[in-house]
Short mmCIF file of C-alpha atoms in Angstrom, two decimals:
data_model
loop_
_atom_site.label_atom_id
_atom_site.label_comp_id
_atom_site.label_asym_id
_atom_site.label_seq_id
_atom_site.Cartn_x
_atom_site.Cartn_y
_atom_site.Cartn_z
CA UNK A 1 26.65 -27.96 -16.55
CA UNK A 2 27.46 -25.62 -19.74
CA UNK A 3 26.10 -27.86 -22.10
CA UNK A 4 22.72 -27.50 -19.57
CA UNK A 5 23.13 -23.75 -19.75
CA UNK A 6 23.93 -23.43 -23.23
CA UNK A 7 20.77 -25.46 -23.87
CA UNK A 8 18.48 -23.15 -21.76
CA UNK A 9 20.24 -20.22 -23.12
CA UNK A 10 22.22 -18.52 -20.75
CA UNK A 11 25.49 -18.80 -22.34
CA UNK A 12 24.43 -16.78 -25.25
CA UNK A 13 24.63 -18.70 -29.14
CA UNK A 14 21.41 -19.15 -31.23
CA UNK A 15 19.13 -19.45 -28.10
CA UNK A 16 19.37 -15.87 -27.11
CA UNK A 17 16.54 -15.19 -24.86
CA UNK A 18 15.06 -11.87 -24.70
CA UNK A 19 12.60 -11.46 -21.34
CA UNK A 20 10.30 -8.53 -20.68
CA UNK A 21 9.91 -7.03 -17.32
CA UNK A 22 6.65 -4.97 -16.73
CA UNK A 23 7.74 -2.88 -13.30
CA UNK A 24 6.33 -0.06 -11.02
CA UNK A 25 7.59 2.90 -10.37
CA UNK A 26 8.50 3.70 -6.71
CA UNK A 27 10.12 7.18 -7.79
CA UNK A 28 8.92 10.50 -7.50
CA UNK A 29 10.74 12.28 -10.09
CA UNK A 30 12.72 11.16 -13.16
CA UNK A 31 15.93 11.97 -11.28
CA UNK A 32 15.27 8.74 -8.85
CA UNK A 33 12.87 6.65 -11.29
CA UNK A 34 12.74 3.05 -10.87
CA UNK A 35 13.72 2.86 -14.21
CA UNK A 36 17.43 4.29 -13.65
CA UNK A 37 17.54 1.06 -10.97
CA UNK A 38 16.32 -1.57 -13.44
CA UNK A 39 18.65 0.22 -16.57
CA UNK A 40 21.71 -0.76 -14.09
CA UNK A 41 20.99 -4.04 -12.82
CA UNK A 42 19.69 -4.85 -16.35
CA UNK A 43 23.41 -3.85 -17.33
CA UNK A 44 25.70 -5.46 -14.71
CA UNK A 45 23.35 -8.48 -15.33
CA UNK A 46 23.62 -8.90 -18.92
CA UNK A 47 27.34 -7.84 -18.84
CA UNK A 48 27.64 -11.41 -17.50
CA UNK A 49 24.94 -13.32 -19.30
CA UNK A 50 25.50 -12.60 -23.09
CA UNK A 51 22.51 -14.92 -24.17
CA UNK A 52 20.09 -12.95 -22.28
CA UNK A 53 18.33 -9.58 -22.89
CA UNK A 54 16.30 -8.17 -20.69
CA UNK A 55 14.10 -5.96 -21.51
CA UNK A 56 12.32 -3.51 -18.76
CA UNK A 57 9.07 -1.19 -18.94
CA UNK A 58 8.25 0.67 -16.11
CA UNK A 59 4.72 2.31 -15.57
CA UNK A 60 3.55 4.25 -12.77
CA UNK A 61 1.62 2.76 -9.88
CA UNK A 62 -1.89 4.43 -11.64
CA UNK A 63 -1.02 2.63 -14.85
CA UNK A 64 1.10 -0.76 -14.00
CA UNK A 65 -1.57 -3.36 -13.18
CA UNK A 66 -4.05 -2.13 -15.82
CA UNK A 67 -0.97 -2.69 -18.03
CA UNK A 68 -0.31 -6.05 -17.27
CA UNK A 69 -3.80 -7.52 -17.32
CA UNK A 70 -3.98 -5.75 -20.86
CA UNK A 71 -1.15 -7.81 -22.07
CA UNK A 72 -2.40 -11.02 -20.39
CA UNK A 73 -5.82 -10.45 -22.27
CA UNK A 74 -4.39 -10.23 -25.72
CA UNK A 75 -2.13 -13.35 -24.75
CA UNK A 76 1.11 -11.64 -24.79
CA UNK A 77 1.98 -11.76 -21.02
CA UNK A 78 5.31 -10.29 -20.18
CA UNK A 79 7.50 -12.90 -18.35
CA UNK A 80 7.78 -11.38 -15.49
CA UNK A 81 5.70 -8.22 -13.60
CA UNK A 82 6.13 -6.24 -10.87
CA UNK A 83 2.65 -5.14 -9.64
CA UNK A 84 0.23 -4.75 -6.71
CA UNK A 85 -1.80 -7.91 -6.64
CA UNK A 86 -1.34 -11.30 -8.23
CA UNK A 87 -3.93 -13.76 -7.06
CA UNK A 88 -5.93 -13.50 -10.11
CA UNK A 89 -3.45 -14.76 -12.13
CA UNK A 90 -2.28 -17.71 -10.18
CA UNK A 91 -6.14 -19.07 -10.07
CA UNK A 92 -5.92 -19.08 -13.62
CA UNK A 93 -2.98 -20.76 -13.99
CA UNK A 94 -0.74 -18.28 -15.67
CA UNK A 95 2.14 -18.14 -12.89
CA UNK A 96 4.67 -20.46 -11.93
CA UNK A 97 5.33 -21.03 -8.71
CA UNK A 98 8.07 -19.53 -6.78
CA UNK A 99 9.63 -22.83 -6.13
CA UNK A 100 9.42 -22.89 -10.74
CA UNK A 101 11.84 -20.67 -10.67
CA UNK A 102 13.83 -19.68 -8.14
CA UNK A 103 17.05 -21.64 -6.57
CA UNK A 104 16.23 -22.67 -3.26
CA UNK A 105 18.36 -20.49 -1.21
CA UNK A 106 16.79 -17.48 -2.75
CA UNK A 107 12.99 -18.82 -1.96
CA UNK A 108 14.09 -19.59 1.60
CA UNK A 109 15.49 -16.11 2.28
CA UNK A 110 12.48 -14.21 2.35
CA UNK A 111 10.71 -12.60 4.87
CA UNK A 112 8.42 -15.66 6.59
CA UNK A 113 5.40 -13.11 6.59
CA UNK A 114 5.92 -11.61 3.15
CA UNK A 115 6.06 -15.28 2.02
CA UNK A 116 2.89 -16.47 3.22
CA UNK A 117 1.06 -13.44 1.64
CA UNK A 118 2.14 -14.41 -1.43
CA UNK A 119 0.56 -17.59 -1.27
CA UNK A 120 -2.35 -19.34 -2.55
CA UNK A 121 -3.74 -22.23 -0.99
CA UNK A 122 -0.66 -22.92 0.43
CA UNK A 123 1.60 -22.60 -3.00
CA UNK A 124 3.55 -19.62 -3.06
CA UNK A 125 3.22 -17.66 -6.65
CA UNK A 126 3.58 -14.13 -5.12
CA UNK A 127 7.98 -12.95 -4.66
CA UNK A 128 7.53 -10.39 -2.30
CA UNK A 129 9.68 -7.27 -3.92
CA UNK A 130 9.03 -4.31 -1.70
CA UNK A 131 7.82 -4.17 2.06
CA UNK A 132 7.43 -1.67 4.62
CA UNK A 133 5.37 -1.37 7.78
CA UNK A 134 3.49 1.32 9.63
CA UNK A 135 4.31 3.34 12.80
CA UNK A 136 2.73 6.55 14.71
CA UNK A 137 3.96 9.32 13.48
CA UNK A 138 3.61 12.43 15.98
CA UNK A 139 5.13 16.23 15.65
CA UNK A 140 7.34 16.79 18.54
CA UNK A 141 7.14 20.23 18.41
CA UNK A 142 3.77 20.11 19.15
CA UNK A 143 3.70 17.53 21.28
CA UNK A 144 6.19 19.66 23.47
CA UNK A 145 4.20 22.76 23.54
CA UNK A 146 1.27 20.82 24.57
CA UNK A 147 3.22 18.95 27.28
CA UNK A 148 2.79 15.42 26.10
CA UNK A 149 4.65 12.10 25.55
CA UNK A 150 3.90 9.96 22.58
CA UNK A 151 0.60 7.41 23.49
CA UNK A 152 0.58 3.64 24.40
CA UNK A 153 -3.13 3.40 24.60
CA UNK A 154 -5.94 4.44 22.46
CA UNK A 155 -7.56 6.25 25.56
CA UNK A 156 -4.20 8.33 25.91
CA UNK A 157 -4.29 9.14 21.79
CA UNK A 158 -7.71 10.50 22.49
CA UNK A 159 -6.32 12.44 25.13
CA UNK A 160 -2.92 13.75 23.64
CA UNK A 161 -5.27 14.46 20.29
CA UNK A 162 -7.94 16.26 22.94
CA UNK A 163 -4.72 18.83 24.16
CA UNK A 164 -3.73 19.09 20.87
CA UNK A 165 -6.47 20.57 19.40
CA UNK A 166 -7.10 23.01 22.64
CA UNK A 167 -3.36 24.27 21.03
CA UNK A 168 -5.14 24.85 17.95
CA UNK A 169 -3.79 22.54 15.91
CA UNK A 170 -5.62 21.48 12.68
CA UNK A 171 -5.61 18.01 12.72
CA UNK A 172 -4.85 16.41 16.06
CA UNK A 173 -5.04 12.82 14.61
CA UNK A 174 -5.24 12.58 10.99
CA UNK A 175 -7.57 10.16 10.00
CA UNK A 176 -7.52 9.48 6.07
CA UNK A 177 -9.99 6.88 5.27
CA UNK A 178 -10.71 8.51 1.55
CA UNK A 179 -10.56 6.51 -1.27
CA UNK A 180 -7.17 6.89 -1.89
CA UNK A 181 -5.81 4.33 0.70
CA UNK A 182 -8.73 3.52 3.02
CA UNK A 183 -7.97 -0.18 3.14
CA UNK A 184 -4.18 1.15 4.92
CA UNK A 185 -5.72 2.79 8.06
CA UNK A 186 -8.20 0.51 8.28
CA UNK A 187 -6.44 -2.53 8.61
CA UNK A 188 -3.83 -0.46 11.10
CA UNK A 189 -7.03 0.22 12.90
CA UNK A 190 -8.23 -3.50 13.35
CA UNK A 191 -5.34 -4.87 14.02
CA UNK A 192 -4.74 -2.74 17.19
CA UNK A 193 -7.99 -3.24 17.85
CA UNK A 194 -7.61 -7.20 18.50
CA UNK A 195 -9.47 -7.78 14.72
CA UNK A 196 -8.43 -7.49 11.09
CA UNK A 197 -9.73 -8.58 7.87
CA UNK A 198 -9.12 -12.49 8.66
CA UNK A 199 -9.33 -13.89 11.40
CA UNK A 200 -9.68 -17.14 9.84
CA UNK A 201 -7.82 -18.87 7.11
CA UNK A 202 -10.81 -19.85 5.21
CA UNK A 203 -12.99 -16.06 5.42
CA UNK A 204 -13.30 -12.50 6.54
CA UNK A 205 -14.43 -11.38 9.42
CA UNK A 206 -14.94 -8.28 8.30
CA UNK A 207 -18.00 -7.45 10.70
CA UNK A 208 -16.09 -8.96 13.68
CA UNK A 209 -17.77 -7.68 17.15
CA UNK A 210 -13.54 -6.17 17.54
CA UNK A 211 -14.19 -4.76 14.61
CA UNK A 212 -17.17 -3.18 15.10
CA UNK A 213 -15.96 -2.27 18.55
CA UNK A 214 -12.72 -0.33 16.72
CA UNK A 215 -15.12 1.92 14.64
CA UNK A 216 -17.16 3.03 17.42
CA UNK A 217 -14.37 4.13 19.52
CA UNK A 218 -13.11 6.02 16.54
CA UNK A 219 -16.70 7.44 15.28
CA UNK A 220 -17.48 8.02 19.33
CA UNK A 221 -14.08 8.74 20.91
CA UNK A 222 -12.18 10.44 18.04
CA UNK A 223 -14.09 12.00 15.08
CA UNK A 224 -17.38 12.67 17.07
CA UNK A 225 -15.46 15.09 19.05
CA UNK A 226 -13.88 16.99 16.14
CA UNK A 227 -9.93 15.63 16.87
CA UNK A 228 -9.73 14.26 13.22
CA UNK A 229 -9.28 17.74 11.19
CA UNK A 230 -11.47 19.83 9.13
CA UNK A 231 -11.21 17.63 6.39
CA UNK A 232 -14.02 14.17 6.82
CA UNK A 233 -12.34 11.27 7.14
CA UNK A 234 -14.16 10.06 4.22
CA UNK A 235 -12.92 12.73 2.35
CA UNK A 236 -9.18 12.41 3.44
CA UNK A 237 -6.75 10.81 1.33
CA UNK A 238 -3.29 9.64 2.47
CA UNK A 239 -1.47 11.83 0.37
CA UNK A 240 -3.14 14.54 1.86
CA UNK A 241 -2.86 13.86 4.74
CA UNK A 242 1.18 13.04 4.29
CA UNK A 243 1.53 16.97 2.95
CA UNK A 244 -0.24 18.43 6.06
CA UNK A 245 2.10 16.20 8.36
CA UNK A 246 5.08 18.00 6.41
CA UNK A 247 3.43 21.34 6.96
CA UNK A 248 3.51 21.31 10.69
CA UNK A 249 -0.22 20.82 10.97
CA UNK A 250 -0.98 17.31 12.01
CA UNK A 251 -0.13 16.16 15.64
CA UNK A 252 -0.49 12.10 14.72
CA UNK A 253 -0.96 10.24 11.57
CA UNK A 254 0.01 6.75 10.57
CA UNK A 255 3.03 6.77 8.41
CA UNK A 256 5.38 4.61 6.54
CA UNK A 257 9.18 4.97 5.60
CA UNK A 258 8.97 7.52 2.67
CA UNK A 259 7.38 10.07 5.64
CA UNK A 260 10.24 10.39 7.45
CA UNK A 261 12.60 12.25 4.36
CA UNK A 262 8.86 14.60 3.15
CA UNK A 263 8.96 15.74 6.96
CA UNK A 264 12.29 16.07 7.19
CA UNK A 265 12.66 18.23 4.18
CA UNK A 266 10.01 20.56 5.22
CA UNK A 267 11.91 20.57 8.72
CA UNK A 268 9.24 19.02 10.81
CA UNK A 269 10.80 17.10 13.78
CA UNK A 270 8.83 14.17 14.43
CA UNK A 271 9.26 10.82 16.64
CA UNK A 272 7.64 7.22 15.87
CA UNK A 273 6.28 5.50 18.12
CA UNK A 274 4.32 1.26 17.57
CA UNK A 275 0.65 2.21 17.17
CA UNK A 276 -1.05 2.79 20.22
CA UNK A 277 -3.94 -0.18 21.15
CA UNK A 278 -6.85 -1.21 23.70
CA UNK A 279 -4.30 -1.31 26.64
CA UNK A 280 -0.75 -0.73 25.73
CA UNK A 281 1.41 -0.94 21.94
CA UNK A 282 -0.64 -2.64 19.35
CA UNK A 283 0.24 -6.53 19.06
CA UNK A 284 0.28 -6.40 15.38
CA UNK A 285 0.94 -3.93 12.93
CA UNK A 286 0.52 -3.33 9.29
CA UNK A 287 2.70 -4.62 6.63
CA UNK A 288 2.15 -4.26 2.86
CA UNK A 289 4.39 -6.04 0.28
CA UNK A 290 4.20 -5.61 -3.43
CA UNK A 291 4.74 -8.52 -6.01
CA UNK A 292 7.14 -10.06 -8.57
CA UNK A 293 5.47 -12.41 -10.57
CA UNK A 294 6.39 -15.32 -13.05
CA UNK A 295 4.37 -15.91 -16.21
CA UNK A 296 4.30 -19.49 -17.53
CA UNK A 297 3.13 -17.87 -21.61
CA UNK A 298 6.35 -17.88 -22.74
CA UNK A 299 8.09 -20.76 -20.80
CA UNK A 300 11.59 -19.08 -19.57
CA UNK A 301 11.29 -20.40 -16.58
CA UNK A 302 15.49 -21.27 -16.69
CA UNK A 303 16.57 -17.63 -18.13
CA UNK A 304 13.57 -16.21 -15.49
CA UNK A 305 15.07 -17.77 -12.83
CA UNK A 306 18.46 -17.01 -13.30
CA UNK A 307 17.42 -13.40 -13.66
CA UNK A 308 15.25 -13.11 -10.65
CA UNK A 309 18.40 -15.06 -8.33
CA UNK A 310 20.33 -12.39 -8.94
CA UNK A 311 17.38 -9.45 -8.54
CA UNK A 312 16.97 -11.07 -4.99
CA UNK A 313 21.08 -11.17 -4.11
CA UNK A 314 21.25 -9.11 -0.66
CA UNK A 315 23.61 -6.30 -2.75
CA UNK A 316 20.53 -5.74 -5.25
CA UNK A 317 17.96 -5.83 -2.62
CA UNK A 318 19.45 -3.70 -0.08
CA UNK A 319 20.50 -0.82 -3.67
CA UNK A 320 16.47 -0.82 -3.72
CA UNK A 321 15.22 -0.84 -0.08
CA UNK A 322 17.77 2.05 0.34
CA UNK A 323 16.78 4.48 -2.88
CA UNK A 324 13.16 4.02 -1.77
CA UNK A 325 13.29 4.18 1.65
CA UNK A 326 11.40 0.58 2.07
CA UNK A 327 12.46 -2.28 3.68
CA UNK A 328 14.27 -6.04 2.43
CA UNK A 329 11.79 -8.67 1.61
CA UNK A 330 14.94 -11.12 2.15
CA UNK A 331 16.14 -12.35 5.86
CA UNK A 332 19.45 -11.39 4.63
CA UNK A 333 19.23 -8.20 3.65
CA UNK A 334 17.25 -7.25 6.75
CA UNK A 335 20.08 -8.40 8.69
CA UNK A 336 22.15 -6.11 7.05
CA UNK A 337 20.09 -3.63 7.56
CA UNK A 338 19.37 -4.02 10.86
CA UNK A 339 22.93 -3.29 11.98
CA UNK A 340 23.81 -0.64 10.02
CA UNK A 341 24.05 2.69 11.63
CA UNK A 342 23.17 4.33 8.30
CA UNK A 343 19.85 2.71 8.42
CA UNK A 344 19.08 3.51 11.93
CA UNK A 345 15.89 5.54 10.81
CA UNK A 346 14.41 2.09 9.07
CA UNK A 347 14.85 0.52 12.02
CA UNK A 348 11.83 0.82 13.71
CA UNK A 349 9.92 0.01 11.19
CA UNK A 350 11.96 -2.93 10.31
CA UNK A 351 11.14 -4.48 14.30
CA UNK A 352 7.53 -4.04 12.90
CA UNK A 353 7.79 -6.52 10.13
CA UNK A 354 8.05 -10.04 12.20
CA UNK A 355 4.70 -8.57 13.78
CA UNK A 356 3.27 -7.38 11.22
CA UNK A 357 0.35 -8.79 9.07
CA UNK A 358 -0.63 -8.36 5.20
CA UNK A 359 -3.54 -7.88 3.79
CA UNK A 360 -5.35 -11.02 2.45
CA UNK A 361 -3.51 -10.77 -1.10
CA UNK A 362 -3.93 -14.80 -1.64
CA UNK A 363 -7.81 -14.79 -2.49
CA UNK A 364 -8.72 -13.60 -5.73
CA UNK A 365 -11.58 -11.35 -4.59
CA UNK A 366 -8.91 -9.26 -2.52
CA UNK A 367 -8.87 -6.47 -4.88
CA UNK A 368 -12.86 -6.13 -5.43
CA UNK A 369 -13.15 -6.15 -1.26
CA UNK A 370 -10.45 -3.47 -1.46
CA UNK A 371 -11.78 -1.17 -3.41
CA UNK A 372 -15.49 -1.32 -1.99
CA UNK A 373 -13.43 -0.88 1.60
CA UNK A 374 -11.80 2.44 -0.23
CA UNK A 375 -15.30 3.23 -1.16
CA UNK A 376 -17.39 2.49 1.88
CA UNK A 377 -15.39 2.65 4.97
CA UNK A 378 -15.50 6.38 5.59
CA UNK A 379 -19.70 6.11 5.73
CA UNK A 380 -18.87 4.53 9.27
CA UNK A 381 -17.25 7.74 11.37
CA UNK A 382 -20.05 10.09 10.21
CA UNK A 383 -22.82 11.70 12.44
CA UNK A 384 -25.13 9.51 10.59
CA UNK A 385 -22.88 6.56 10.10
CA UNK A 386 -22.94 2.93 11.65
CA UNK A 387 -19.99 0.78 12.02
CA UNK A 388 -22.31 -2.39 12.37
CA UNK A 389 -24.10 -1.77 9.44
CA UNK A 390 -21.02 -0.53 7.02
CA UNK A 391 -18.98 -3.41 8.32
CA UNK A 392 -22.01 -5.78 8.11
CA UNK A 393 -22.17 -4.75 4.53
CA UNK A 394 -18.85 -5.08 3.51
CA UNK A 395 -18.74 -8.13 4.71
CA UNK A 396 -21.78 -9.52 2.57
CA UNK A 397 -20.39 -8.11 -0.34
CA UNK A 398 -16.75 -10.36 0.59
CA UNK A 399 -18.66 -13.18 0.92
CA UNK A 400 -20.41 -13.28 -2.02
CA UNK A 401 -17.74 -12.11 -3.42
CA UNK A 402 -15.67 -14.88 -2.19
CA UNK A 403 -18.46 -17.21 -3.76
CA UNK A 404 -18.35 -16.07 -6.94
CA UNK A 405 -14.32 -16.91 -7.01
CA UNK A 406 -14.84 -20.50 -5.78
CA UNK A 407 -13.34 -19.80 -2.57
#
């Protein structure tokens, strides 16, 4: 076995190995930047593997993937990234596949659901790295002044979102479908709405009659009667939307993890509840993963291996999901997790993830339907808006754009 290792250069000698890490940022500040995380794994990993060097750049979210596909195009991939969206890459053959790389116990330990996202056709190239899921966020204080208990039904969010803005409050519901993050609320939208992107394996169903039905009750039932905010949908990005929640001025908004410590800090109490659907909790919720992915340029698939078995040990992954406030992407960590009274606040969100769904992140023209979703969707809720026809169009422009991706 040492002569094996020595050979692929993990024991250190005159194969020394130097990989390069491209990774996101998940901090907000330099004081808790993802690059103080990767600067001490790096370190406790190399302390033990003296033939290896790792070597880690870490771009923000804005910058990362525009990053990576720069490098890819002047044929100097990195060996491994850490981005948003990796489909692209596998159809052109520049990935290995999980199973390339990583020991088996470590590719059977994640997350079932986060593992088929990062599939294509059926081969998984995508290592989920990050994950967290979506609940109803709602002010209590509000909430109690109004007299109401958290909704199970879309019919009582109307309602509670009616009484709430006969209190005055700004925005009863919060409704950000601006460019920012469209495709999030959206997608949290369908799903309790019976639809979703996919209903099939092999297409969208973007213009789904559940779909359709969704966007009417929220043009009709929700922003037709002015209990969305001042701000147009349209014209409402998350972030936004996030900062009025921590002012005290939203009554309900869709919200993930990193909500609950923004709210708390501004001293908002607030309770989280599944999102509401057609007749009781929604079936399905959102869940959104982001990637670690394996490039074949430079062929250290041993040393890349090696390196990623120990990113994915359950002390590594449960450092991360904790400093970011997002949950495991590994069965064992969420285990953990799951039964520690430190992490009580994660765990409604982490009940979410066996239910949740992904977006479809295995087709190549994913991140072209995204953005003209970002773009587009808001055009439905408007006076002058139809969700048939926006939805009808999206979907034309999937499909074709499907087509042109030879899938």
């Amino acid at each position: 076995m040492a002569a094996v290792l020595a050979g692929c250069g993990l024991t250190g000698g005159s194969d020394d190995v130097t990989l390069r890490l491209v990774a996101a940022d998940y901090g907000d500040s330099t004081a808790n930047s993802s690059k103080k995380y990767w600067d001490q794994l790096v370190k406790a990993y190399e302390k033990d593997h003296p033939g290896v060097t790792v070597d880690v750049s870490v771009y923000s979210w804005n910058d990362v993937d525009a990053k990576v596909k720069a490098m890819v195009d002047a044929h100097k991939a990195p060996d491994m990234a850490q981005i948003g969206a990796y489909a692209d890459y596998a159809a052109a053959d520049l990935l290995y596949r999980a199973g390339d790389v990583l020991s088996i116990p470590v590719e059977a330990d994640f997350v079932p659901q986060l593992a088929d996202a990062g599939q294509v056709r059926g081969v998984q190239y995508g290592m989920p790295f990050a994950s967290s899921t979506r609940l109803l966020f709602y002010n209590k204080t509000l909430f109690a002044k109004a007299g109401l208990t958290p909704p199970t039904t879309w019919a009582e969010l109307a309602k509670d979102a009616k009484a709430l803005k006969d209190e005055g409050v700004k925005y009863p519901y919060a409704l950000p479908l601006g460019p920012e993050e469209a495709q999030a609320e959206t997608l949290q939208w369908l799903l309790s709405g019976g639809g979703g992107y996919t209903q099939t394996v092999s297409s969208y169903s973007l213009d789904s009659a559940e779909n359709v039905d969704t966007f009417n009750w929220l043009k009709n039932k929700l922003v037709g009667k002015g209990l969305t905010g001042p701000v147009a949908p349209g014209k409402l990005n998350r972030a936004a939307a996030f900062a009025a929640f921590a002012a005290g001025d939203v009554g309900m908004l869709n919200g993930h993890p990193s909500l609950m410590k923004t709210a708390e800090s501004k001293g908002v109490k607030f309770g989280m509840v599944p999102m509401p659907g057609v007749a009781g909790p929604s079936k399905s919720s959102m869940g959104v993963a982001d990637w670690m992915t394996a490039f074949k340029q430079n062929g250290h698939a041993e040393q890349i291996g090696d390196f990623l078995d120990f990113v994915y040990s359950e002390k590594n992954v449960l450092a991360f999901s904790h400093e970011y406030d997002l949950l495991p992407v590994t069965n064992s960590a969420s285990q953990v997790m799951g039964t520690a009274k430190e992490d009580a606040d994660l765990q409604p969100f982490l009940e979410e993830l066996p239910l949740s769904e992904s977006y479809p992140v295995g087709r190549t023209s994913w991140a072209k339907v995204s953005a003209e979703i970002k773009k587009r969707i808001g055009q439905a809720v408007t006076a002058n808006g139809s969700p048939a026809e926006v939805l009808g169009e999206l979907q034309t422009t999937a499909t074709t754009l499907d087509a042109a991706t030879g899938e």
